[in-house]
Amino acid sequence: MNVTRAMALDYGSQGVRVNAVCPSLVATPMVTRLDDETLKLLIAEFRYKERVNLPKL
């Protein structure tokens, strides 16, 4: 995130917008059906933070 912020500060005056995508697990119906072992494997394989985020309504 710091690289994104730095690039935005460096190039913002030239009209360039900088965005970042931070993948994570979101508590959707698909994710909440997973058993604990599968969820742990997903977290380890994709290096997600060890939590599941709640969707914004």
GROMACS .gro file of C-alpha atoms in nm:
model
   57
    1MET     CA    1   0.000   0.000   0.000
    2ASN     CA    2   0.288   0.237   0.063
    3VAL     CA    3   0.408   0.200  -0.297
    4THR     CA    4   0.058   0.287  -0.419
    5ARG     CA    5   0.045   0.591  -0.194
    6ALA     CA    6   0.392   0.706  -0.304
    7MET     CA    7   0.307   0.666  -0.673
    8ALA     CA    8  -0.019   0.858  -0.624
    9LEU     CA    9   0.172   1.143  -0.461
   10ASP     CA   10   0.440   1.141  -0.733
   11TYR     CA   11   0.208   1.126  -1.034
   12GLY     CA   12  -0.117   1.276  -0.905
   13SER     CA   13  -0.017   1.627  -1.012
   14GLN     CA   14   0.004   1.496  -1.370
   15GLY     CA   15  -0.353   1.365  -1.358
   16VAL     CA   16  -0.252   1.001  -1.311
   17ARG     CA   17  -0.466   0.794  -1.074
   18VAL     CA   18  -0.311   0.500  -0.894
   19ASN     CA   19  -0.513   0.210  -0.753
   20ALA     CA   20  -0.428  -0.108  -0.566
   21VAL     CA   21  -0.608  -0.441  -0.550
   22CYS     CA   22  -0.569  -0.633  -0.225
   23PRO     CA   23  -0.719  -0.980  -0.256
   24SER     CA   24  -0.876  -1.136   0.050
   25LEU     CA   25  -1.139  -1.384   0.154
   26VAL     CA   26  -1.486  -1.237   0.198
   27ALA     CA   27  -1.759  -1.414   0.395
   28THR     CA   28  -1.981  -1.496   0.098
   29PRO     CA   29  -2.211  -1.800   0.091
   30MET     CA   30  -1.944  -1.989  -0.105
   31VAL     CA   31  -1.671  -1.923   0.155
   32THR     CA   32  -1.889  -1.987   0.460
   33ARG     CA   33  -1.969  -2.339   0.330
   34LEU     CA   34  -1.600  -2.438   0.347
   35ASP     CA   35  -1.483  -2.660   0.629
   36ASP     CA   36  -1.203  -2.539   0.858
   37GLU     CA   37  -0.934  -2.753   0.692
   38THR     CA   38  -1.013  -2.622   0.342
   39LEU     CA   39  -1.021  -2.265   0.471
   40LYS     CA   40  -0.677  -2.311   0.633
   41LEU     CA   41  -0.541  -2.450   0.305
   42LEU     CA   42  -0.674  -2.150   0.109
   43ILE     CA   43  -0.523  -1.907   0.358
   44ALA     CA   44  -0.185  -2.083   0.339
   45GLU     CA   45  -0.184  -2.125  -0.040
   46PHE     CA   46  -0.286  -1.771  -0.131
   47ARG     CA   47  -0.119  -1.604   0.170
   48TYR     CA   48  -0.436  -1.431   0.279
   49LYS     CA   49  -0.438  -1.269   0.618
   50GLU     CA   50  -0.564  -1.522   0.867
   51ARG     CA   51  -0.915  -1.384   0.873
   52VAL     CA   52  -1.226  -1.369   0.661
   53ASN     CA   53  -1.359  -1.022   0.584
   54LEU     CA   54  -1.724  -0.924   0.603
   55PRO     CA   55  -1.891  -0.789   0.288
   56LYS     CA   56  -1.982  -0.421   0.278
   57LEU     CA   57  -2.353  -0.367   0.236
   0.00000   0.00000   0.00000
